[in-house]
mmCIF file of C-alpha atoms in Angstrom:
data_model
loop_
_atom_site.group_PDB
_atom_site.id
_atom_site.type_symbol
_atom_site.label_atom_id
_atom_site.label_comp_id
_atom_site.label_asym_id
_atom_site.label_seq_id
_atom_site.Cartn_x
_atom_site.Cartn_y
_atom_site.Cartn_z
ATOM 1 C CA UNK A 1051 -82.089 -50.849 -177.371
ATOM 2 C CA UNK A 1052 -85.660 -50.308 -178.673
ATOM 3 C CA UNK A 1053 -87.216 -46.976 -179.399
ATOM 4 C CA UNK A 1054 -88.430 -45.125 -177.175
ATOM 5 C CA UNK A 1055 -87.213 -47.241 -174.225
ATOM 6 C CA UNK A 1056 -84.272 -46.259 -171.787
ATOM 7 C CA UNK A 1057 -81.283 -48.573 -169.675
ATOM 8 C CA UNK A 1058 -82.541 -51.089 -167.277
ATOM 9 C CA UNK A 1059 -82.639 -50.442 -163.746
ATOM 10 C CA UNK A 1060 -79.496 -51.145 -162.005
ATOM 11 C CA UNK A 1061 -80.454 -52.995 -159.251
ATOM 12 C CA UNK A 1062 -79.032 -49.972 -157.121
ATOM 13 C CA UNK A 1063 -81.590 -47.289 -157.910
ATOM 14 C CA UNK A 1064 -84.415 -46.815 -155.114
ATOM 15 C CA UNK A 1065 -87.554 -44.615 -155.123
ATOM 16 C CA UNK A 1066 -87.376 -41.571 -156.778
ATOM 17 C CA UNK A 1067 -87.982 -38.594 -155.435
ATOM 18 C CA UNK A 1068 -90.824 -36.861 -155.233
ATOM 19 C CA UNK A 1069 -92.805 -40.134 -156.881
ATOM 20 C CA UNK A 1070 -96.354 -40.714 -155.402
ATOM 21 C CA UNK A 1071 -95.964 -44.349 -153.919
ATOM 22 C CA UNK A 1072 -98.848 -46.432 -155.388
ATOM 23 C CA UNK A 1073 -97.902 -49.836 -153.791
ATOM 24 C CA UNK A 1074 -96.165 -51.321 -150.244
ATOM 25 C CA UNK A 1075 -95.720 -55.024 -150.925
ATOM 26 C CA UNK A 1076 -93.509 -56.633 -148.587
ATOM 27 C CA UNK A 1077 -90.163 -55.061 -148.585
ATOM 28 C CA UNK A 1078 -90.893 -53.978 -151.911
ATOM 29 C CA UNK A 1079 -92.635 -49.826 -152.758
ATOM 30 C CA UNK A 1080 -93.747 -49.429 -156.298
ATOM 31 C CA UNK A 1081 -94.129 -46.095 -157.730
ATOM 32 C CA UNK A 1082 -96.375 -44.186 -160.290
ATOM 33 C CA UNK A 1083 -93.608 -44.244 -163.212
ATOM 34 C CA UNK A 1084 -93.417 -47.881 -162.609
ATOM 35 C CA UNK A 1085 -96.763 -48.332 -163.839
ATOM 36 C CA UNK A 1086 -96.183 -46.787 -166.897
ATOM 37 C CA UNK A 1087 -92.703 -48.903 -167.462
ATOM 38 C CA UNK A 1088 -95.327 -51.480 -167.500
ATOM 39 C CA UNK A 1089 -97.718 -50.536 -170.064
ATOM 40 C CA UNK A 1090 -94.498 -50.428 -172.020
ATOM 41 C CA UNK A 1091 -92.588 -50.348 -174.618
ATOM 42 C CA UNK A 1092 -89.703 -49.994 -171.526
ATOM 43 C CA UNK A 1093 -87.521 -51.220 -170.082
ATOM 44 C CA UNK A 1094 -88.297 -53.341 -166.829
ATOM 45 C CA UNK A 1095 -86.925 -51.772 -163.448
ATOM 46 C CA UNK A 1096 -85.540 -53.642 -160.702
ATOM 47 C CA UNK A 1097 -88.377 -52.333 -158.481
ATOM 48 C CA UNK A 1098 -90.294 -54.331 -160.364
ATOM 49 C CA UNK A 1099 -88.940 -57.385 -160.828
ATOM 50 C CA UNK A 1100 -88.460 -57.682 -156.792
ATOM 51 C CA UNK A 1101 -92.383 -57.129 -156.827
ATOM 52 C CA UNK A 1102 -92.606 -59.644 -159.003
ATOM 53 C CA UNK A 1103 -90.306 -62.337 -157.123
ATOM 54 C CA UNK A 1104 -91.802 -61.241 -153.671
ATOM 55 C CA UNK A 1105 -95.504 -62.011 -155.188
ATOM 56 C CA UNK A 1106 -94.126 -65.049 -156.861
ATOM 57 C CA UNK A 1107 -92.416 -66.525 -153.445
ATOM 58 C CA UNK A 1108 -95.463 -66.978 -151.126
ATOM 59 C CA UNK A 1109 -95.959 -70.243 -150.425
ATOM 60 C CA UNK A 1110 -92.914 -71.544 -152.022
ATOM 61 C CA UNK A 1111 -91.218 -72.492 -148.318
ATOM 62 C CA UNK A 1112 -87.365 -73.060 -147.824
ATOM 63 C CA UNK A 1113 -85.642 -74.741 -150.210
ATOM 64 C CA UNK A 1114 -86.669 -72.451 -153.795
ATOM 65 C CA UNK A 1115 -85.148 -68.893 -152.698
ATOM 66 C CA UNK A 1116 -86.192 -65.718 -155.139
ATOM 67 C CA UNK A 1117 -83.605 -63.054 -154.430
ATOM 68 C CA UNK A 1118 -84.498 -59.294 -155.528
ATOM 69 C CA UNK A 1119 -81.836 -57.732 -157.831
ATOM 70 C CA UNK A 1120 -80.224 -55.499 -155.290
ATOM 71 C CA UNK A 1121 -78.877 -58.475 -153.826
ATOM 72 C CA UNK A 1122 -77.224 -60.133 -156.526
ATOM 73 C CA UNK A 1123 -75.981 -57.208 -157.632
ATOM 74 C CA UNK A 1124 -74.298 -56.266 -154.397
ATOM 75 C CA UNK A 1125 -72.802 -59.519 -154.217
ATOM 76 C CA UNK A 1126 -70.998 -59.109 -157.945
ATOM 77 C CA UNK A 1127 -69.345 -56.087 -156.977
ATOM 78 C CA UNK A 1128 -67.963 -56.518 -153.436
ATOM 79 C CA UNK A 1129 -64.047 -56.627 -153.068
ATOM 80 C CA UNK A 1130 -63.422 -59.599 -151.672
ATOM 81 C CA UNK A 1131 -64.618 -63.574 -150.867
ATOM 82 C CA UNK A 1132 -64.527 -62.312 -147.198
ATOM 83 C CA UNK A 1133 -67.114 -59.449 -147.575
ATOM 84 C CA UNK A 1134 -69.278 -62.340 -150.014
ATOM 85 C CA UNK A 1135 -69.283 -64.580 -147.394
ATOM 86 C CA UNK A 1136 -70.695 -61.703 -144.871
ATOM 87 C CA UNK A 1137 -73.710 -60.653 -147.090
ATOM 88 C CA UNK A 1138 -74.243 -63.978 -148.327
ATOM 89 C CA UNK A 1139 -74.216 -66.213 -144.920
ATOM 90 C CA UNK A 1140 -77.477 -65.407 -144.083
ATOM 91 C CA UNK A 1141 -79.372 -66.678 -147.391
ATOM 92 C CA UNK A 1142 -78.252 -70.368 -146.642
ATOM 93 C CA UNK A 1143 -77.213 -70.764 -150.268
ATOM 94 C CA UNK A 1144 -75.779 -73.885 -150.013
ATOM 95 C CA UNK A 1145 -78.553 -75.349 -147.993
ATOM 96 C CA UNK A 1146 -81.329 -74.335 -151.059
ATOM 97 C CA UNK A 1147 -82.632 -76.497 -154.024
ATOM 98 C CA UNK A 1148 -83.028 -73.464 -156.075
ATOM 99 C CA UNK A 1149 -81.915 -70.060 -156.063
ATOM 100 C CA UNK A 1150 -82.815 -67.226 -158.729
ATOM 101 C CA UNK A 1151 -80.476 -64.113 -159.063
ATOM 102 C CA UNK A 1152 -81.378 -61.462 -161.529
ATOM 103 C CA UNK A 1153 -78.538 -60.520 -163.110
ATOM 104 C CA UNK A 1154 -78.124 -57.002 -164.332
ATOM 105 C CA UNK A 1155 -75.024 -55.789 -167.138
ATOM 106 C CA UNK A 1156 -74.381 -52.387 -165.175
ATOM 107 C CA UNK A 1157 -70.772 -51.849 -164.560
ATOM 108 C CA UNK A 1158 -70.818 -48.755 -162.828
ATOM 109 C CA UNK A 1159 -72.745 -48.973 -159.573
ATOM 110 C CA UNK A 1160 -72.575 -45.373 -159.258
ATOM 111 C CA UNK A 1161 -75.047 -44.655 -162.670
ATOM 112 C CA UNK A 1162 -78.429 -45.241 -161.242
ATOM 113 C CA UNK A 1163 -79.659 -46.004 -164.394
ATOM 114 C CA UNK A 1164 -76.714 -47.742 -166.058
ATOM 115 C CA UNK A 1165 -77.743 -51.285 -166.957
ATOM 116 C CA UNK A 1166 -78.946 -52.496 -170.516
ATOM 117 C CA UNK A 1167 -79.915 -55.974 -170.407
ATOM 118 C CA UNK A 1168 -81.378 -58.293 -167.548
ATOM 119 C CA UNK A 1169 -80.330 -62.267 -167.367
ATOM 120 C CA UNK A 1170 -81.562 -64.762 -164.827
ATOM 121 C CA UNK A 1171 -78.842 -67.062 -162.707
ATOM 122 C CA UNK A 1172 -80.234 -69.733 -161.448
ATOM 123 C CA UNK A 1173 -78.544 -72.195 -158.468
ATOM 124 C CA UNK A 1174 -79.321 -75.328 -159.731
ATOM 125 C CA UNK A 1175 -78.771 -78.294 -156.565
ATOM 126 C CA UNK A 1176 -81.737 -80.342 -157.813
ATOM 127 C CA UNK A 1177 -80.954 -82.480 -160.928
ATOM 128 C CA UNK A 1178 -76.862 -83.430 -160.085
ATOM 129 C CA UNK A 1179 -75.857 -86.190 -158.259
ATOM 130 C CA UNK A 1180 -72.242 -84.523 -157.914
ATOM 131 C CA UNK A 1181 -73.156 -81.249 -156.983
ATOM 132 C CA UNK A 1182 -74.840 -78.015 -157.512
ATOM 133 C CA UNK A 1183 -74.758 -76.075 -160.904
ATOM 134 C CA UNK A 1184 -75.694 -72.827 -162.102
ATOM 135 C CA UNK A 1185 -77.831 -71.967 -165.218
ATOM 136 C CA UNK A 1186 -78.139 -69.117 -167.243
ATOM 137 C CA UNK A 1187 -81.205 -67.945 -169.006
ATOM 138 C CA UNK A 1188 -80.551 -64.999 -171.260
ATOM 139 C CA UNK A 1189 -82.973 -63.857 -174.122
ATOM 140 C CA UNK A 1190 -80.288 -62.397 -176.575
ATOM 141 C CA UNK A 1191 -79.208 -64.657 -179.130
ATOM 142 C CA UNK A 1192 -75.659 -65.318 -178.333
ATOM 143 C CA UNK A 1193 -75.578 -65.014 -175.011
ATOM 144 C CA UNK A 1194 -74.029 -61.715 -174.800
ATOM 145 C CA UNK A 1195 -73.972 -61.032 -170.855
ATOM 146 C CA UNK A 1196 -72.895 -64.375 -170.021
ATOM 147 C CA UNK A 1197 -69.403 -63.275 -168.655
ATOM 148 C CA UNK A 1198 -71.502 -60.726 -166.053
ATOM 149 C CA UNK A 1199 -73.101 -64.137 -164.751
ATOM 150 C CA UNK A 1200 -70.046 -66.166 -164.792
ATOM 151 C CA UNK A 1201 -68.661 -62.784 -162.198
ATOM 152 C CA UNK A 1202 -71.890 -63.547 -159.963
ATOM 153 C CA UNK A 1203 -70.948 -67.325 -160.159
ATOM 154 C CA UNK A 1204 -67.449 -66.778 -159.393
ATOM 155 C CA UNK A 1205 -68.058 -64.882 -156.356
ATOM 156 C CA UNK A 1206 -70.514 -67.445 -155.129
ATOM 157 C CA UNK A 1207 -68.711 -70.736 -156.121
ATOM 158 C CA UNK A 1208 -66.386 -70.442 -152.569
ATOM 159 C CA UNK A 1209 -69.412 -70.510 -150.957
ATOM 160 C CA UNK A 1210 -70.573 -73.968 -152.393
ATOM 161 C CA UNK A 1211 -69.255 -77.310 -151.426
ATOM 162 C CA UNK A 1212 -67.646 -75.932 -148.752
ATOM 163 C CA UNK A 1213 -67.127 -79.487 -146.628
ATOM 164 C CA UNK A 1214 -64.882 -80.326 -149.756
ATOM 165 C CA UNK A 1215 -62.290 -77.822 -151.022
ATOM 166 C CA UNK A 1216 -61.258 -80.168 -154.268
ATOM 167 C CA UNK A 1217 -64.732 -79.393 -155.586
ATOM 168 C CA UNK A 1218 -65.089 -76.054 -155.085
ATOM 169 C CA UNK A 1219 -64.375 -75.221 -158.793
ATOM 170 C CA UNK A 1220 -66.631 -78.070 -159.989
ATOM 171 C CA UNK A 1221 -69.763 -75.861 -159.697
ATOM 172 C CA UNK A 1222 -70.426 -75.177 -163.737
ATOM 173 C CA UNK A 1223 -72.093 -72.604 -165.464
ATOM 174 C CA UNK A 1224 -74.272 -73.679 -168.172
ATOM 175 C CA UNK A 1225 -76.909 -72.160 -170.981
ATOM 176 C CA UNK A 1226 -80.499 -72.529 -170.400
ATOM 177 C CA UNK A 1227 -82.892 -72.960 -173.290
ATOM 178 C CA UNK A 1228 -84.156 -69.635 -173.176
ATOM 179 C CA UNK A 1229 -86.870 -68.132 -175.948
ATOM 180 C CA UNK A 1230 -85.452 -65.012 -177.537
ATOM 181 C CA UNK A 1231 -86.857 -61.830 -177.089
ATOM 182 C CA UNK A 1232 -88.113 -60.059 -180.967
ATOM 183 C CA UNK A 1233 -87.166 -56.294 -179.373
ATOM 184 C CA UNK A 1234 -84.870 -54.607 -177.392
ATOM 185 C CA UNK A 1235 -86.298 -53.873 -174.178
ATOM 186 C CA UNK A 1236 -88.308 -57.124 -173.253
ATOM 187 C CA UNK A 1237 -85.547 -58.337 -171.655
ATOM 188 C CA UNK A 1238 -86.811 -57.679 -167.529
ATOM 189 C CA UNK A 1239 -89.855 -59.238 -168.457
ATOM 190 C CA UNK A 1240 -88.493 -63.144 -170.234
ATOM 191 C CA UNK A 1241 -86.643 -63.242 -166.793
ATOM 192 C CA UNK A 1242 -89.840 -62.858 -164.764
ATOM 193 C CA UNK A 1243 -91.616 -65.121 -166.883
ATOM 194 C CA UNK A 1244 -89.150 -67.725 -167.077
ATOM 195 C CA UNK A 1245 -88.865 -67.289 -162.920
ATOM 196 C CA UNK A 1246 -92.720 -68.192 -163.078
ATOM 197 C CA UNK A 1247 -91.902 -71.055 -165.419
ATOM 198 C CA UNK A 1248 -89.294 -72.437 -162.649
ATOM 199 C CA UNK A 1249 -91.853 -71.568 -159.853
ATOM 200 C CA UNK A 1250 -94.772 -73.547 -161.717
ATOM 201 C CA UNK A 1251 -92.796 -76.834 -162.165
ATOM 202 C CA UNK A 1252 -91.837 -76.681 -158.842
ATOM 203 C CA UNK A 1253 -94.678 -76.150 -157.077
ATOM 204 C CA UNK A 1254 -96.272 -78.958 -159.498
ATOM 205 C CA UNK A 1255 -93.735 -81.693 -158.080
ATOM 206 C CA UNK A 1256 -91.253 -82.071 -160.548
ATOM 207 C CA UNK A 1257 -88.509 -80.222 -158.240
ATOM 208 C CA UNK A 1258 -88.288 -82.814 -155.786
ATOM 209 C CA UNK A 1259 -87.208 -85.541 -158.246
ATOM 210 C CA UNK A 1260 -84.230 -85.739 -159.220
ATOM 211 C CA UNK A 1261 -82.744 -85.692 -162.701
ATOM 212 C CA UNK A 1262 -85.752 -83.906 -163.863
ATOM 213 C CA UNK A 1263 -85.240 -79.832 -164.461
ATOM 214 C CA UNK A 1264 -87.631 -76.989 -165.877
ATOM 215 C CA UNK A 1265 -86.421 -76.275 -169.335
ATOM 216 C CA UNK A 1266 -88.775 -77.755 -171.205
ATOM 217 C CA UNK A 1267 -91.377 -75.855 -168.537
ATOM 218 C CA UNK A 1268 -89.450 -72.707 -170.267
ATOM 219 C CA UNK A 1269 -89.591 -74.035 -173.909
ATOM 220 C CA UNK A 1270 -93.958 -74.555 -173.117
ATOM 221 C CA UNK A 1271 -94.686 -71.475 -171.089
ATOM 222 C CA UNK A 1272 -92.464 -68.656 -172.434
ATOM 223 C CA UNK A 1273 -92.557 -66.846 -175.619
ATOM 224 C CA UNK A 1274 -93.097 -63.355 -177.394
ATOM 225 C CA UNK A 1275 -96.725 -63.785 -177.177
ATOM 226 C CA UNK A 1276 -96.998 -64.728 -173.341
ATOM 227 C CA UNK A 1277 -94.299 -62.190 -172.617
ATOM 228 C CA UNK A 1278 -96.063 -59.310 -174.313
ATOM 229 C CA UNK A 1279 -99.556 -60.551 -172.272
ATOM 230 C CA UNK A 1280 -97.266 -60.614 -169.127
ATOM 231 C CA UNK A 1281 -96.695 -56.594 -168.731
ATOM 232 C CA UNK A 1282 -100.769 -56.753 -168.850
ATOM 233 C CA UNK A 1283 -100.745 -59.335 -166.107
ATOM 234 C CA UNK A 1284 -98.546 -57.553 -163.775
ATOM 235 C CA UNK A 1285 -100.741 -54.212 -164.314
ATOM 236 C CA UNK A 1286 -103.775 -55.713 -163.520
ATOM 237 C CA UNK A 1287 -102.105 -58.080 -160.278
ATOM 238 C CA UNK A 1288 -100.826 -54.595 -159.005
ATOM 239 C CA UNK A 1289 -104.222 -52.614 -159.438
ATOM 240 C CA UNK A 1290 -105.684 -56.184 -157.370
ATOM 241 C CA UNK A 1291 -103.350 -55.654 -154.351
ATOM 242 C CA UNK A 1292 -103.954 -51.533 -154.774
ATOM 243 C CA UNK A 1293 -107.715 -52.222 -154.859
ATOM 244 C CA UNK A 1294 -107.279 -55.099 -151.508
ATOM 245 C CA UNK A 1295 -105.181 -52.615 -149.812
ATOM 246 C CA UNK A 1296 -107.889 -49.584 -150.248
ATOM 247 C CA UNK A 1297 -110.660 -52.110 -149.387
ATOM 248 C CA UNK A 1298 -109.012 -53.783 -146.010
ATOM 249 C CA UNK A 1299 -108.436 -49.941 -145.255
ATOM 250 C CA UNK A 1300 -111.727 -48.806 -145.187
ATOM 251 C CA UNK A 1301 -113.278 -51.914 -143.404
ATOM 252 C CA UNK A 1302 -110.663 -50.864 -140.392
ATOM 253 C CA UNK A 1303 -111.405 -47.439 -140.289
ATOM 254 C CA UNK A 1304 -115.252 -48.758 -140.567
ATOM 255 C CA UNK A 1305 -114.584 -50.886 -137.346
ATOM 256 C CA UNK A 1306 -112.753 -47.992 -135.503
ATOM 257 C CA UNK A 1307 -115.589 -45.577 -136.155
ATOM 258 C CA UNK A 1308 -117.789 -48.260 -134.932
ATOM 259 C CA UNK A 1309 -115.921 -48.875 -131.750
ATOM 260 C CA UNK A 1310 -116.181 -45.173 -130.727
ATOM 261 C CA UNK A 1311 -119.584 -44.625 -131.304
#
């Protein structure tokens, strides 16, 4: 863990209370602290990251799903296939090219703040002619947290292949090429970068062809240096969509006054 940071978000943990709201984006309400998570060096929240993957899934249509970390996370630690199968029914998993999962290492969903590293999941059903696959980008040497994935992939496996029961365990987790993070609390940030990686390639064309995947979009477009100019990035996309918000306000109070005079 890196100085002066604190645990990852848990992918439980809603607003605080008492924090002045500073953003409404989608389903999504960033707070003040958030922005100061941001300007670093902290660790990223899940608040965050689901800004991030709501911003990052306009325009991307059906068949590439970004899921915010609450969900994933609620789907590792249900008690049974039966209650998976409830929550999960409605995302159409099986039906998607792509799906991305943040994955988050707390084990104790009743610690708000109990987490310590952030992964990415990703449903692969683009590159294999004999079925889906799942791939795991993680940014610690080692691949410390791959066992928490392989829990997420377990519960959703059942789900897969459905139609034909003798390949129901034939849905594989593999290793990603995945840059390595130089600190200890970078972590939230390589998987939003590498989601933008996987979002680029596929909105450039490569996702519809088969046998082709998005590591080496990964290997090109992630790294320490693009990473560190990311936290900037998001900063100055949120103070945009602050700014647009204040803006679009005005002009509609502007037309109401208008009207009544």
């Amino acid at each position: 863990m890196g100085m002066g940071s604190r645990p990852a978000s848990t992918s439980t943990g809603g607003e605080k209370k008492g924090e002045e709201r500073v953003l409404s984006h989608g389903d999504v309400v960033l707070i003040r602290s958030d922005l100061a998570i941001l300007r670093g060096p902290r660790f990223i929240n899940d608040r965050i990251i689901a800004f991030y993957f709501a911003h990052l899934s306009a325009g991307l249509g059906d068949d590439l799903l970004l899921l915010p970390p609450s969900i994933p996370y609620l789907l590792s630690n249900l008690p049974d296939p039966a209650s998976v199968a409830a929550i999960a029914e409605p995302l159409r998993l099986a039906s998607r090219r792509l799906v991305l999962l943040p994955v988050n290492d707390n084990p104790d969903a009743s610690v708000p703040e109990g987490g310590s590293h952030w992964t990415l999941l990703v449903l692969d059903n683009t590159t294999s002619p004999s079925g889906p696959r799942f791939v795991h980008h993680d940014s610690i040497r080692g691949a410390p947290k791959l066992p928490v994935a392989s829990h997420l992939a377990d519960a959703l496996r059942p789900l897969l292949l459905q139609s034909d029961s003798r390949r129901r365990g034939a849905v594989p987790v593999v290793e990603g090429p995945t840059p390595r993070q130089p600190n200890g609390y970078d972590c939230g940030v390589y998987v939003m970068a590498i989601a933008r990686a996987i979002c680029g390639w596929w909105k450039s064309g490569h996702g519809g062809h088969r046998g082709e995947d998005w590591f080496e979009a990964v290997r090109t477009e992630v790294d320490a240096d693009s990473v560190k100019a990311m936290r900037g990035e998001l900063l100055q996309l949120i103070t945009t969509l602050i700014q647009d918000k204040a803006n679009a306000s005005s002009t509609s109070e502007g037309n109401k006054t208008s009207n009544t005079d």
